[in-house]
Coordinates of C-alpha atoms and ligand atoms in Angstrom, one line a residue:
M1 CA -0.2 -0.2 -0.2
T2 CA 1.2 3.6 -0.8
D3 CA 0.9 6.4 1.6
A4 CA -1.7 7.6 0.1
D5 CA -3.5 4.5 0.5
I6 CA -3.1 4.7 4.4
I7 CA -4.5 7.7 4.3
A8 CA -7.1 7.0 1.9
M9 CA -8.2 3.5 4.3
I10 CA -8.2 5.9 7.6
T11 CA -10.5 8.3 5.9
E12 CA -12.8 5.7 4.2
L13 CA -13.2 3.6 8.0
V14 CA -14.0 7.3 9.7
I15 CA -16.8 7.6 7.5
S16 CA -18.2 4.3 7.6
L17 CA -17.5 4.7 11.3
D18 CA -15.6 1.5 11.9
E19 CA -14.1 2.3 15.1
E20 CA -12.4 -0.2 15.8
K21 CA -10.7 -0.6 12.6
A22 CA -10.3 3.4 12.4
I23 CA -8.2 3.6 15.7
T24 CA -6.1 0.4 15.1
A25 CA -5.4 1.7 11.5
V26 CA -4.7 4.9 12.8
Q27 CA -1.8 3.2 15.5
N28 CA -0.3 1.0 12.5
A29 CA -0.4 4.6 10.6
L30 CA 1.7 6.1 13.9
D31 CA 3.8 2.7 14.7
E32 CA 5.0 3.2 10.8
G33 CA 6.4 6.1 11.6
Y34 CA 3.6 8.0 9.2
D35 CA 3.5 12.4 9.4
P36 CA 1.3 13.1 13.1
L37 CA -0.3 15.8 11.4
E38 CA -0.7 14.0 8.1
I39 CA -3.0 10.9 9.2
L40 CA -4.9 14.3 11.4
Q41 CA -6.1 16.3 8.6
K42 CA -5.8 14.4 6.0
G43 CA -7.4 10.7 7.3
V44 CA -9.3 11.7 10.2
L45 CA -10.5 14.8 9.9
A46 CA -11.0 14.3 6.3
G47 CA -13.1 11.4 7.4
L48 CA -15.3 14.2 9.6
R49 CA -16.0 15.9 7.7
V50 CA -17.6 14.3 4.9
I51 CA -20.4 12.9 8.4
G52 CA -20.3 16.0 8.6
D53 CA -21.3 17.0 5.2
K54 CA -23.8 13.7 5.2
F55 CA -25.3 14.8 8.1
G56 CA -26.0 18.0 6.6
S57 CA -27.7 16.2 3.1
G58 CA -29.6 14.5 5.5
E59 CA -27.6 11.1 4.6
Y60 CA -26.3 10.6 8.0
F61 CA -28.8 11.7 11.8
L62 CA -27.4 12.4 15.0
P63 CA -26.6 9.4 16.1
E64 CA -24.6 8.9 13.6
L65 CA -22.8 12.4 13.8
M66 CA -22.3 11.6 17.3
M67 CA -20.4 8.2 16.4
G68 CA -18.2 10.0 13.9
A69 CA -17.5 12.5 16.8
D70 CA -16.5 9.7 19.4
L71 CA -14.3 7.9 17.1
S72 CA -12.9 11.0 15.8
E73 CA -11.5 12.0 19.4
A74 CA -10.4 8.7 20.1
C75 CA -7.9 8.8 16.9
T76 CA -7.4 12.6 17.7
N77 CA -6.1 11.4 21.5
K78 CA -4.0 9.0 19.7
I79 CA -2.8 11.0 17.4
M80 CA -1.8 14.2 19.8
A81 CA -0.3 11.7 22.1
R82 CA 2.8 12.1 19.3
I83 CA 3.3 15.0 19.7
P84 CA 5.1 17.2 22.1
E85 CA 3.6 19.5 24.8
Q86 CA 5.3 22.7 24.8
A87 CA 7.8 23.9 27.3
N88 CA 8.8 27.2 26.8
A89 CA 5.5 29.6 26.2
S90 CA 6.5 33.2 25.9
R91 CA 4.8 34.5 22.9
G92 CA 1.8 35.6 24.7
V93 CA -1.4 34.7 26.8
F94 CA -4.3 33.4 24.2
L95 CA -7.2 32.4 26.1
L96 CA -10.1 30.3 24.0
G97 CA -13.6 28.9 24.5
A98 CA -16.7 28.1 22.6
V99 CA -18.9 30.5 22.9
Q100 CA -22.5 30.1 24.5
G101 CA -24.5 27.0 23.8
D102 CA -21.5 26.1 21.9
L103 CA -20.7 22.8 22.0
H104 CA -18.2 21.5 19.6
D105 CA -14.9 21.0 21.0
I106 CA -12.5 19.2 19.1
G107 CA -11.5 21.9 16.0
K108 CA -11.0 24.3 19.6
S109 CA -9.1 22.2 21.4
L110 CA -6.8 21.1 18.0
V111 CA -6.1 25.3 17.9
L112 CA -4.9 25.6 21.4
R113 CA -2.5 22.7 21.0
Q114 CA -1.2 24.5 17.8
I115 CA -1.0 27.8 19.5
S116 CA 0.7 26.2 22.4
L117 CA 3.4 24.4 20.2
A118 CA 3.7 27.8 18.9
G119 CA 5.4 29.2 22.4
Y120 CA 2.1 30.6 23.6
K121 CA 0.5 30.2 27.0
V122 CA -2.7 28.6 26.0
Y123 CA -6.1 28.1 28.6
D124 CA -8.7 26.3 27.4
L125 CA -12.1 28.1 28.9
G126 CA -14.0 25.0 28.1
I127 CA -17.5 25.1 25.5
N128 CA -20.9 26.4 26.2
V129 CA -19.1 29.4 28.0
P130 CA -20.8 32.9 28.9
S131 CA -19.8 35.6 27.3
M132 CA -18.5 37.7 30.0
T133 CA -17.0 34.6 31.4
F134 CA -14.5 35.1 28.7
I135 CA -13.6 38.5 29.9
D136 CA -13.6 37.6 33.6
K137 CA -11.2 34.8 32.3
A138 CA -8.8 37.5 30.4
I139 CA -8.7 40.0 33.1
E140 CA -7.6 37.4 36.0
L141 CA -4.8 35.6 33.6
N142 CA -4.0 38.9 31.9
A143 CA -5.0 37.9 28.7
D144 CA -2.7 38.7 25.3
I145 CA -5.3 37.4 22.8
I146 CA -9.0 36.5 23.5
G147 CA -10.0 33.5 21.0
L148 CA -13.7 32.3 20.2
S149 CA -15.2 29.3 18.5
A150 CA -18.5 29.0 17.4
F151 CA -19.9 26.5 14.7
L152 CA -23.8 26.7 14.8
D153 CA -26.1 29.5 12.7
A154 CA -27.1 30.0 16.5
T155 CA -24.5 30.7 17.9
R156 CA -22.7 32.9 16.0
P157 CA -24.2 36.2 18.2
Y158 CA -22.2 35.8 20.6
Y159 CA -19.1 36.5 19.2
S160 CA -20.4 40.3 18.8
E161 CA -21.3 40.1 22.5
V162 CA -18.4 39.3 23.7
I163 CA -16.8 41.9 21.7
N164 CA -19.8 44.4 22.5
Y165 CA -19.6 43.8 26.2
L166 CA -15.6 44.2 25.5
R167 CA -16.2 47.7 24.5
D168 CA -19.0 48.7 26.7
M169 CA -16.5 48.0 29.5
G170 CA -13.4 50.4 28.2
L171 CA -11.7 47.3 27.5
R172 CA -11.6 47.0 24.1
N173 CA -8.1 48.3 23.0
K174 CA -7.1 45.7 26.2
Y175 CA -7.0 41.9 24.1
K176 CA -6.9 40.9 20.9
V177 CA -10.3 39.2 20.0
I178 CA -10.0 36.5 16.9
I179 CA -13.4 34.5 15.8
G180 CA -12.6 31.0 14.1
G181 CA -14.8 27.8 13.2
V182 CA -17.3 27.2 10.8
A183 CA -19.7 29.7 12.0
S184 CA -16.8 32.3 10.7
S185 CA -15.3 33.9 7.8
A186 CA -13.2 36.8 7.4
E187 CA -16.0 39.0 6.4
L188 CA -17.6 38.2 9.8
S189 CA -14.9 39.4 11.5
E190 CA -14.4 42.8 9.7
S191 CA -18.3 43.5 10.1
I192 CA -18.3 42.9 14.1
G193 CA -15.1 44.0 14.9
A194 CA -12.6 41.3 15.6
D195 CA -8.8 41.5 15.1
G196 CA -8.7 38.7 12.7
W197 CA -10.3 35.3 11.7
A198 CA -8.7 32.2 11.0
P199 CA -10.1 29.3 8.8
D200 CA -7.7 26.6 10.5
A201 CA -5.7 26.0 13.3
P202 CA -2.0 26.8 11.3
S203 CA -3.7 29.9 10.2
A204 CA -4.9 30.6 13.5
V205 CA -0.8 30.4 15.0
R206 CA 0.5 32.8 11.8
L207 CA -3.0 35.3 13.1
C208 CA -1.6 35.3 16.4
D209 CA 1.7 35.8 15.7
K210 CA 1.0 39.2 14.0
L211 CA -1.1 40.4 15.9
M212 CA 1.8 39.9 18.9
G213 CA 4.5 41.6 16.4
H214 CA 6.2 38.6 16.2
Ligands
LIG1 CO1 -22.3 19.2 15.0 N1 -22.5 20.5 13.3 N2 -23.7 19.7 15.9 N3 -22.1 18.1 16.4 N4 -21.0 19.2 13.5 C1 -21.7 20.6 12.7 C2 -21.7 22.6 12.8 C3 -22.9 21.3 11.3 C4 -22.0 22.0 10.1 C5 -23.2 20.2 10.5 C6 -24.0 20.1 9.6 O1 -25.2 20.1 9.4 N5 -23.2 19.6 8.2 C7 -23.7 21.9 11.8 C8 -24.1 23.5 12.1 C9 -24.6 23.9 11.2 C10 -25.4 25.5 11.3 O2 -25.6 25.5 12.6 N6 -24.9 26.1 10.1 C11 -24.1 21.4 13.7 C12 -25.4 20.9 14.3 C13 -26.6 21.3 13.1 C14 -25.4 20.4 15.1 C15 -26.4 20.2 16.2 C16 -27.1 21.5 16.2 C17 -27.4 18.7 16.1 C18 -28.5 18.3 16.4 O3 -28.3 18.0 18.0 N7 -29.5 18.4 16.2 C19 -25.8 20.0 17.9 C20 -25.3 21.2 18.4 C21 -24.9 21.5 19.5 C22 -24.3 22.5 20.3 O4 -23.2 22.6 19.8 N8 -25.0 22.4 21.1 C23 -24.4 19.3 17.0 C24 -23.7 18.3 17.7 C25 -22.4 17.6 17.5 C26 -21.8 16.8 18.1 C27 -21.7 16.7 19.5 C28 -22.1 15.0 17.3 C29 -20.9 16.6 17.4 C30 -19.7 17.8 18.5 C31 -18.8 17.1 19.3 C32 -17.4 17.2 19.7 O5 -17.3 18.4 19.6 N9 -17.0 17.1 21.0 C33 -20.8 17.4 16.1 C34 -19.5 17.2 15.2 C35 -18.7 16.5 15.1 C36 -20.2 18.1 13.7 C37 -19.2 18.5 12.5 C38 -19.6 17.1 11.5 C39 -17.4 18.1 12.8 C40 -17.2 19.2 13.8 C41 -15.6 19.1 13.6 O6 -15.4 18.6 15.0 N10 -14.3 19.2 12.6 C42 -19.4 19.3 11.4 C43 -19.5 19.7 10.2 C44 -18.8 20.7 10.1 O7 -17.8 21.2 10.9 N11 -18.4 20.6 8.5 C45 -21.0 19.5 12.9 C46 -13.0 18.9 13.1 C47 -12.6 19.8 13.5 C48 -11.3 19.5 13.2 O8 -12.4 21.6 12.8 O9 -13.5 22.9 14.1 O10 -14.4 23.4 11.7 P1 -13.6 22.4 12.9 O11 -12.4 23.3 13.4 C49 -11.0 23.8 12.5 C50 -11.6 25.3 12.2 O12 -12.9 25.6 12.1 C51 -10.6 25.7 13.0 O13 -9.8 25.2 13.3 C52 -9.7 23.8 13.6 C53 -9.0 23.5 13.3 O14 -8.2 23.3 11.4 N12 -11.3 26.5 14.1 C54 -10.2 28.0 14.4 C55 -12.0 26.5 15.1 N13 -12.2 27.4 16.0 C56 -11.3 28.3 16.3 C57 -11.1 29.7 16.6 C58 -9.6 30.2 16.3 C59 -9.1 29.6 15.2 C60 -9.4 28.7 14.0 O15 -9.8 31.5 17.1 C61 -10.3 31.9 17.9

């Protein structure tokens, strides 16, 4: 089998929701020395994207969506265990959470890990985070950047709620605010007065570096 075949097989096993075989295939690929990030992005997450599309088009239902999420998380945890933690965190302080009402956290965790690997001190505020909690934590932890993740049309308004609260409290210039997740876009970032938008984890790192002047 070629490298591409092995990655494609992982994608197919994720799409077909075969948890046991998918985890074994990921483990084998890791043991054979494949790049963990390649297995993650081109294998597991490519499969999860197709599951989301099938859910969106009515081919898969909520139980399949949940199974896909669980098996992707199990694979992601195995892969992440092969990526080292960052020891020296001096490029800035970054807080990240999923906004109020939003329970999606797979992408959020990936962003957090990559920003940590890039040398930032990171704090995971978790999911379903009330807007004021982002602000309270930013003050408490002396954050440089507040990151807001949202994945639903219904939770998108909370991006601007956080920004508006910061403005009302006279704190808007104290923190950079960046947004991400499938509910976001560059246009939205611009229209709500965020400091930037990133479509994926590597771009989030580049955006933080740009905002911090690194
Ligand atoms: Co949900 N879900 N979900 N879901 N889910 C979506 C988002 C959806 C697009 C699926 C679809 O219909 N095609 C749809 C939203 C539709 C909409 O509003 N427009 C949807 C829906 C409808 C729902 C429910 C309402 C379903 C229901 O109950 N009827 C429900 C809502 C729950 C809630 O939040 N209140 C729900 C539930 C779930 C599960 C719990 C089953 C599960 C989440 C499990 C978990 O996270 N622990 C789930 C999943 C897995 C998905 C999809 C399939 C995959 C999300 C994911 O993890 N992707 C998703 C479909 C899709 O996104 N296309 C879908 C992999 C991840 C690596 O990518 O999350 O995009 P992503 O993160 C990326 C970037 O976005 C970016 O970097 C990450 C890494 O590259 N990024 C940032 C993320 N945050 C960032 C922050 C930044 C910068 C970049 O700076 C701050």
